[in-house]
Amino acid sequence: MMAAAAANGVPVIDLHARSVALYNTLRLCPNNGDYATGAVGAFFGNDHTHFEAAGARQIAGLIATAPREQNIPLAVHLR
């Protein structure tokens, strides 16, 4: 992904790195396998793939703030 972006001169929002940093900040990792209760249960859905509303808002926030933080030209179109 990074190599393709560099080769084509396009910016990349590394959502993996941003997500890992958020999970570590929220102390969601490591997990004991219990995805149904506590902070992890409030963040992830029961299928362990999708987010609950609270988690989705936080991930959306990561994506929404990245263009400004990375000086991506798209940022001028965001509120």
CSV table of N, CA and C in Angstrom, one decimal:
chain,number,residue,atom,x,y,z
A,1,MET,N,0.8,-1.2,0.0
A,1,MET,CA,0.0,0.0,0.0
A,1,MET,C,0.9,1.3,0.0
A,2,MET,N,1.8,1.3,0.9
A,2,MET,CA,2.7,2.5,1.0
A,2,MET,C,3.5,2.6,-0.3
A,3,ALA,N,4.0,1.5,-0.8
A,3,ALA,CA,4.9,1.6,-2.0
A,3,ALA,C,4.0,2.0,-3.2
A,4,ALA,N,2.8,1.5,-3.3
A,4,ALA,CA,1.9,1.9,-4.4
A,4,ALA,C,1.6,3.4,-4.3
A,5,ALA,N,1.3,3.9,-3.1
A,5,ALA,CA,1.0,5.3,-2.9
A,5,ALA,C,2.2,6.2,-3.3
A,6,ALA,N,3.4,5.8,-2.9
A,6,ALA,CA,4.6,6.5,-3.2
A,6,ALA,C,4.8,6.6,-4.7
A,7,ALA,N,4.6,5.4,-5.3
A,7,ALA,CA,4.9,5.3,-6.7
A,7,ALA,C,3.9,6.2,-7.6
A,8,ASN,N,2.7,6.4,-7.0
A,8,ASN,CA,1.7,7.1,-7.7
A,8,ASN,C,1.5,8.6,-7.2
A,9,GLY,N,2.3,8.9,-6.2
A,9,GLY,CA,2.2,10.3,-5.6
A,9,GLY,C,0.9,10.6,-4.9
A,10,VAL,N,0.4,9.6,-4.3
A,10,VAL,CA,-0.9,9.8,-3.5
A,10,VAL,C,-0.7,9.6,-2.0
A,11,PRO,N,-1.4,10.4,-1.2
A,11,PRO,CA,-1.3,10.2,0.2
A,11,PRO,C,-2.0,9.0,0.7
A,12,VAL,N,-1.5,8.5,1.9
A,12,VAL,CA,-2.1,7.3,2.5
A,12,VAL,C,-2.5,7.6,3.9
A,13,ILE,N,-3.7,7.2,4.3
A,13,ILE,CA,-4.1,7.3,5.7
A,13,ILE,C,-3.9,5.8,6.2
A,14,ASP,N,-2.9,5.6,7.1
A,14,ASP,CA,-2.6,4.3,7.6
A,14,ASP,C,-3.5,4.0,8.7
A,15,LEU,N,-4.7,3.5,8.4
A,15,LEU,CA,-5.7,3.3,9.4
A,15,LEU,C,-5.3,2.1,10.4
A,16,HIS,N,-4.5,1.2,9.9
A,16,HIS,CA,-4.0,0.2,10.8
A,16,HIS,C,-3.2,0.7,11.9
A,17,ALA,N,-2.2,1.6,11.6
A,17,ALA,CA,-1.4,2.2,12.6
A,17,ALA,C,-2.2,3.0,13.6
A,18,ARG,N,-3.1,3.8,13.0
A,18,ARG,CA,-4.0,4.7,13.8
A,18,ARG,C,-4.9,3.9,14.7
A,19,SER,N,-5.4,2.8,14.2
A,19,SER,CA,-6.3,1.9,15.0
A,19,SER,C,-5.5,1.2,16.1
A,20,VAL,N,-4.3,0.7,15.8
A,20,VAL,CA,-3.5,0.1,16.9
A,20,VAL,C,-3.2,1.1,18.0
A,21,ALA,N,-2.8,2.3,17.6
A,21,ALA,CA,-2.5,3.3,18.6
A,21,ALA,C,-3.8,3.6,19.5
A,22,LEU,N,-4.9,3.7,18.8
A,22,LEU,CA,-6.2,3.9,19.6
A,22,LEU,C,-6.5,2.8,20.5
A,23,TYR,N,-6.4,1.5,20.0
A,23,TYR,CA,-6.7,0.4,20.8
A,23,TYR,C,-5.7,0.3,22.0
A,24,ASN,N,-4.5,0.6,21.8
A,24,ASN,CA,-3.5,0.7,22.9
A,24,ASN,C,-3.8,1.8,23.9
A,25,THR,N,-4.2,2.9,23.4
A,25,THR,CA,-4.6,4.0,24.3
A,25,THR,C,-5.8,3.7,25.2
A,26,LEU,N,-6.8,3.0,24.5
A,26,LEU,CA,-8.0,2.6,25.2
A,26,LEU,C,-7.8,1.3,26.0
A,27,ARG,N,-6.6,0.7,25.9
A,27,ARG,CA,-6.3,-0.5,26.6
A,27,ARG,C,-7.2,-1.7,26.2
A,28,LEU,N,-7.5,-1.7,24.9
A,28,LEU,CA,-8.3,-2.8,24.4
A,28,LEU,C,-7.5,-4.0,24.1
A,29,CYS,N,-6.2,-3.8,24.0
A,29,CYS,CA,-5.2,-4.9,23.6
A,29,CYS,C,-4.2,-5.0,24.8
A,30,PRO,N,-3.8,-6.2,25.1
A,30,PRO,CA,-4.3,-7.5,24.6
A,30,PRO,C,-5.7,-7.8,25.2
A,31,ASN,N,-6.4,-8.7,24.6
A,31,ASN,CA,-7.7,-9.1,25.1
A,31,ASN,C,-7.7,-10.5,25.5
A,32,ASN,N,-8.5,-10.8,26.5
A,32,ASN,CA,-8.6,-12.2,27.1
A,32,ASN,C,-9.5,-13.1,26.3
A,33,GLY,N,-10.0,-12.5,25.2
A,33,GLY,CA,-11.0,-13.3,24.4
A,33,GLY,C,-12.4,-13.0,24.7
A,34,ASP,N,-12.7,-12.1,25.7
A,34,ASP,CA,-14.0,-11.7,26.0
A,34,ASP,C,-14.4,-10.4,25.2
A,35,TYR,N,-15.1,-10.6,24.2
A,35,TYR,CA,-15.5,-9.5,23.3
A,35,TYR,C,-16.9,-8.9,23.7
A,36,ALA,N,-17.5,-9.5,24.7
A,36,ALA,CA,-18.9,-9.1,25.0
A,36,ALA,C,-19.1,-8.1,26.1
A,37,THR,N,-18.1,-7.9,26.9
A,37,THR,CA,-18.3,-7.1,28.1
A,37,THR,C,-17.2,-6.0,28.2
A,38,GLY,N,-17.4,-5.1,29.1
A,38,GLY,CA,-16.5,-4.0,29.3
A,38,GLY,C,-16.2,-3.1,28.2
A,39,ALA,N,-15.0,-2.5,28.2
A,39,ALA,CA,-14.7,-1.5,27.1
A,39,ALA,C,-14.6,-2.2,25.7
A,40,VAL,N,-14.1,-3.4,25.7
A,40,VAL,CA,-14.1,-4.1,24.4
A,40,VAL,C,-15.5,-4.4,23.9
A,41,GLY,N,-16.4,-4.8,24.7
A,41,GLY,CA,-17.7,-5.1,24.3
A,41,GLY,C,-18.5,-3.9,23.8
A,42,ALA,N,-18.1,-2.7,24.4
A,42,ALA,CA,-18.7,-1.5,24.0
A,42,ALA,C,-18.2,-1.0,22.7
A,43,PHE,N,-17.0,-1.4,22.3
A,43,PHE,CA,-16.3,-1.0,21.1
A,43,PHE,C,-16.6,-1.9,19.9
A,44,PHE,N,-16.5,-3.2,20.1
A,44,PHE,CA,-16.6,-4.2,19.0
A,44,PHE,C,-18.0,-4.9,19.1
A,45,GLY,N,-18.5,-5.3,18.0
A,45,GLY,CA,-19.8,-6.0,17.9
A,45,GLY,C,-19.5,-7.5,18.3
A,46,ASN,N,-20.6,-8.2,18.4
A,46,ASN,CA,-20.5,-9.6,18.8
A,46,ASN,C,-19.8,-10.5,17.7
A,47,ASP,N,-19.7,-10.0,16.5
A,47,ASP,CA,-19.1,-10.8,15.4
A,47,ASP,C,-17.6,-10.6,15.4
A,48,HIS,N,-17.1,-9.8,16.3
A,48,HIS,CA,-15.6,-9.5,16.4
A,48,HIS,C,-15.0,-8.8,15.2
A,49,THR,N,-15.9,-8.4,14.3
A,49,THR,CA,-15.4,-7.8,13.0
A,49,THR,C,-15.9,-6.3,12.9
A,50,HIS,N,-17.1,-6.1,13.2
A,50,HIS,CA,-17.7,-4.8,13.1
A,50,HIS,C,-17.7,-4.1,14.4
A,51,PHE,N,-17.9,-2.8,14.4
A,51,PHE,CA,-17.9,-2.0,15.6
A,51,PHE,C,-19.3,-1.7,16.1
A,52,GLU,N,-19.4,-1.5,17.4
A,52,GLU,CA,-20.6,-1.0,18.0
A,52,GLU,C,-20.6,0.5,17.6
A,53,ALA,N,-21.7,1.2,17.9
A,53,ALA,CA,-21.8,2.7,17.6
A,53,ALA,C,-20.6,3.5,18.2
A,54,ALA,N,-20.3,3.2,19.4
A,54,ALA,CA,-19.2,4.0,20.1
A,54,ALA,C,-17.9,3.7,19.4
A,55,GLY,N,-17.6,2.5,19.0
A,55,GLY,CA,-16.4,2.2,18.3
A,55,GLY,C,-16.3,2.7,17.0
A,56,ALA,N,-17.4,2.7,16.3
A,56,ALA,CA,-17.5,3.2,14.9
A,56,ALA,C,-17.3,4.7,14.9
A,57,ARG,N,-17.8,5.4,15.9
A,57,ARG,CA,-17.5,6.9,16.0
A,57,ARG,C,-16.0,7.2,16.2
A,58,GLN,N,-15.4,6.4,17.0
A,58,GLN,CA,-14.0,6.6,17.3
A,58,GLN,C,-13.1,6.3,16.0
A,59,ILE,N,-13.4,5.2,15.3
A,59,ILE,CA,-12.7,4.9,14.1
A,59,ILE,C,-13.0,6.0,13.0
A,60,ALA,N,-14.2,6.5,12.9
A,60,ALA,CA,-14.5,7.5,12.0
A,60,ALA,C,-13.7,8.8,12.3
A,61,GLY,N,-13.6,9.0,13.6
A,61,GLY,CA,-12.8,10.2,14.1
A,61,GLY,C,-11.3,10.1,13.6
A,62,LEU,N,-10.8,8.9,13.7
A,62,LEU,CA,-9.4,8.7,13.2
A,62,LEU,C,-9.3,9.0,11.7
A,63,ILE,N,-10.3,8.6,10.9
A,63,ILE,CA,-10.2,8.9,9.5
A,63,ILE,C,-10.5,10.4,9.2
A,64,ALA,N,-11.4,11.0,10.0
A,64,ALA,CA,-11.7,12.4,9.7
A,64,ALA,C,-10.6,13.3,10.1
A,65,THR,N,-9.8,13.0,11.1
A,65,THR,CA,-8.7,13.9,11.5
A,65,THR,C,-7.4,13.7,10.7
A,66,ALA,N,-7.3,12.6,10.1
A,66,ALA,CA,-6.0,12.3,9.3
A,66,ALA,C,-5.7,13.3,8.2
A,67,PRO,N,-6.6,13.7,7.4
A,67,PRO,CA,-6.3,14.6,6.3
A,67,PRO,C,-5.6,15.9,6.8
A,68,ARG,N,-6.2,16.5,7.9
A,68,ARG,CA,-5.6,17.7,8.4
A,68,ARG,C,-4.2,17.4,9.0
A,69,GLU,N,-4.1,16.4,9.8
A,69,GLU,CA,-2.9,16.0,10.5
A,69,GLU,C,-1.8,15.7,9.5
A,70,GLN,N,-2.1,15.2,8.3
A,70,GLN,CA,-1.1,14.8,7.3
A,70,GLN,C,-1.0,15.8,6.2
A,71,ASN,N,-1.7,16.9,6.3
A,71,ASN,CA,-1.7,17.9,5.3
A,71,ASN,C,-2.1,17.4,3.9
A,72,ILE,N,-3.2,16.6,3.9
A,72,ILE,CA,-3.7,16.0,2.7
A,72,ILE,C,-4.7,17.1,2.1
A,73,PRO,N,-4.5,17.4,0.8
A,73,PRO,CA,-5.4,18.5,0.3
A,73,PRO,C,-6.9,18.3,0.5
A,74,LEU,N,-7.3,17.1,0.6
A,74,LEU,CA,-8.7,16.8,0.8
A,74,LEU,C,-9.3,17.5,2.1
A,75,ALA,N,-8.4,17.9,3.0
A,75,ALA,CA,-8.8,18.5,4.3
A,75,ALA,C,-9.5,19.8,4.1
A,76,VAL,N,-9.3,20.5,3.0
A,76,VAL,CA,-10.0,21.8,2.9
A,76,VAL,C,-11.5,21.6,2.6
A,77,HIS,N,-11.9,20.4,2.3
A,77,HIS,CA,-13.3,20.1,2.0
A,77,HIS,C,-14.0,19.5,3.3
A,78,LEU,N,-13.3,19.4,4.4
A,78,LEU,CA,-13.9,18.8,5.6
A,78,LEU,C,-14.3,19.9,6.5
A,79,ARG,N,-15.3,19.7,7.3
A,79,ARG,CA,-15.8,20.7,8.3
A,79,ARG,C,-15.0,20.5,9.6
